[in-house]
Amino acid sequence: MNLVDSSALIEYFMDTPLGARFATAIEQRDKLIVPTIVIYEVTKRIRTQLGKDTSDTVLAELLATNVVALDAKLACSASRISTDHKLAMADAIIYATARHYDATLWTQDEHFNGLPGVRYFPKTST
């Protein structure tokens, strides 16, 4: 299973060179886990930058994956992860979800670099 974080999904849906690095994980929809907080972050940015129609298309694609809502167990896990690794709330929820489902977290965010189960790609052009 894979979980692609918000910034990487945004790059992918905006069709940037950086986003192409995440295509393998994103295009295997049946193996892609998407936390609801990622849906919020991605659709908000796409709607702001590319408009409602594009945001609606992206939302439909995200809903065709394995969507995971935040429950009490994940929230408690995210709380521990946040304090242990100094992660912001959304990032802790994303990482906790990846760990719970034994998924690889694909990211370009430096603060995940070095954590178990993470595939990190620096934010540099390919």
Protein backbone atom coordinates (compact mmCIF):
# COMPACT_ATOMS: atom_id res chain seq x y z
CA MET A 1 0.00 0.00 0.00
CA ASN A 2 1.05 3.59 -0.64
CA LEU A 3 0.14 6.94 0.84
CA VAL A 4 1.21 10.02 -1.12
CA ASP A 5 1.26 13.19 0.95
CA SER A 6 -0.56 16.38 0.03
CA SER A 7 2.35 18.33 -1.45
CA ALA A 8 3.29 15.44 -3.72
CA LEU A 9 -0.31 14.95 -4.87
CA ILE A 10 -0.59 18.67 -5.60
CA GLU A 11 2.57 18.52 -7.74
CA TYR A 12 1.14 15.49 -9.57
CA PHE A 13 -2.28 17.02 -10.25
CA MET A 14 -0.69 20.30 -11.34
CA ASP A 15 1.36 18.24 -13.82
CA THR A 16 4.75 19.53 -12.67
CA PRO A 17 8.06 17.76 -13.30
CA LEU A 18 8.29 17.07 -9.56
CA GLY A 19 4.86 15.46 -9.60
CA ALA A 20 5.90 12.91 -12.20
CA ARG A 21 8.08 11.22 -9.56
CA PHE A 22 4.95 10.15 -7.70
CA ALA A 23 2.98 8.81 -10.67
CA THR A 24 3.80 5.16 -9.95
CA ALA A 25 2.24 5.31 -6.49
CA ILE A 26 -0.69 7.57 -7.43
CA GLU A 27 -1.79 5.72 -10.53
CA GLN A 28 -2.19 2.42 -8.66
CA ARG A 29 -5.50 3.60 -7.22
CA ASP A 30 -6.37 0.24 -5.64
CA LYS A 31 -3.15 0.42 -3.57
CA LEU A 32 -3.41 4.11 -2.70
CA ILE A 33 -4.56 5.24 0.75
CA VAL A 34 -5.80 8.82 1.05
CA PRO A 35 -6.56 10.31 4.47
CA THR A 36 -9.47 12.75 4.50
CA ILE A 37 -7.14 15.55 5.64
CA VAL A 38 -5.17 15.04 2.41
CA ILE A 39 -8.38 15.43 0.41
CA TYR A 40 -8.97 18.74 2.18
CA GLU A 41 -5.43 20.05 1.59
CA VAL A 42 -5.22 18.95 -2.05
CA THR A 43 -8.65 20.10 -3.19
CA LYS A 44 -8.26 23.45 -1.42
CA ARG A 45 -4.96 24.18 -3.19
CA ILE A 46 -6.18 22.93 -6.58
CA ARG A 47 -9.40 24.95 -6.29
CA THR A 48 -7.44 28.08 -5.34
CA GLN A 49 -4.90 27.74 -8.14
CA LEU A 50 -6.75 25.94 -10.94
CA GLY A 51 -10.45 26.49 -10.23
CA LYS A 52 -13.55 24.60 -9.18
CA ASP A 53 -13.86 22.31 -12.21
CA THR A 54 -10.31 21.02 -11.89
CA SER A 55 -10.75 20.64 -8.14
CA ASP A 56 -13.92 18.59 -8.69
CA THR A 57 -12.06 16.33 -11.14
CA VAL A 58 -9.23 15.82 -8.65
CA LEU A 59 -11.74 15.09 -5.89
CA ALA A 60 -13.38 12.39 -8.02
CA GLU A 61 -9.97 10.78 -8.59
CA LEU A 62 -9.13 10.87 -4.89
CA LEU A 63 -12.50 9.38 -3.96
CA ALA A 64 -11.72 6.44 -6.27
CA THR A 65 -8.92 5.38 -3.88
CA ASN A 66 -8.96 3.91 -0.38
CA VAL A 67 -10.14 6.93 1.60
CA VAL A 68 -9.43 6.81 5.34
CA ALA A 69 -11.27 9.00 7.83
CA LEU A 70 -9.68 10.08 11.09
CA ASP A 71 -10.99 8.03 14.00
CA ALA A 72 -10.09 8.01 17.70
CA LYS A 73 -7.38 5.37 17.32
CA LEU A 74 -5.63 7.25 14.50
CA ALA A 75 -6.01 10.55 16.38
CA CYS A 76 -4.28 9.12 19.45
CA SER A 77 -1.53 7.62 17.32
CA ALA A 78 -1.08 10.95 15.51
CA SER A 79 -0.83 12.74 18.85
CA ARG A 80 2.01 10.47 19.95
CA ILE A 81 3.74 10.80 16.58
CA SER A 82 3.39 14.58 16.67
CA THR A 83 5.12 14.86 20.03
CA ASP A 84 7.74 12.19 19.31
CA HIS A 85 8.75 13.54 15.89
CA LYS A 86 7.80 17.23 16.21
CA LEU A 87 5.31 17.02 13.33
CA ALA A 88 2.43 19.42 12.75
CA MET A 89 -1.08 18.03 13.18
CA ALA A 90 -1.85 17.25 9.52
CA ASP A 91 1.56 15.66 8.96
CA ALA A 92 1.22 13.55 12.10
CA ILE A 93 -2.21 12.33 10.94
CA ILE A 94 -0.80 11.48 7.52
CA TYR A 95 2.17 9.60 8.98
CA ALA A 96 0.03 7.80 11.58
CA THR A 97 -2.32 6.67 8.82
CA ALA A 98 0.58 5.35 6.74
CA ARG A 99 1.97 3.42 9.73
CA HIS A 100 -1.45 2.03 10.69
CA TYR A 101 -1.97 0.59 7.21
CA ASP A 102 1.68 -0.46 6.77
CA ALA A 103 1.83 1.84 3.74
CA THR A 104 4.85 3.53 2.25
CA LEU A 105 4.60 7.30 2.62
CA TRP A 106 5.74 9.08 -0.56
CA THR A 107 6.73 12.66 0.14
CA GLN A 108 8.89 15.61 -0.77
CA ASP A 109 8.60 17.16 2.69
CA GLU A 110 11.94 17.23 4.52
CA HIS A 111 10.44 16.69 7.97
CA PHE A 112 9.49 13.11 7.00
CA ASN A 113 13.00 12.29 5.75
CA GLY A 114 14.56 9.46 7.74
CA LEU A 115 11.35 8.18 9.32
CA PRO A 116 10.58 4.47 8.86
CA GLY A 117 8.38 3.64 5.88
CA VAL A 118 9.06 6.91 4.04
CA ARG A 119 10.17 7.39 0.43
CA TYR A 120 11.55 10.90 0.39
CA PHE A 121 12.22 12.91 -2.76
CA PRO A 122 13.86 16.34 -2.25
CA LYS A 123 12.07 19.38 -3.70
CA THR A 124 14.53 19.84 -6.52
CA SER A 125 13.86 19.68 -10.23
CA THR A 126 14.33 16.33 -11.93
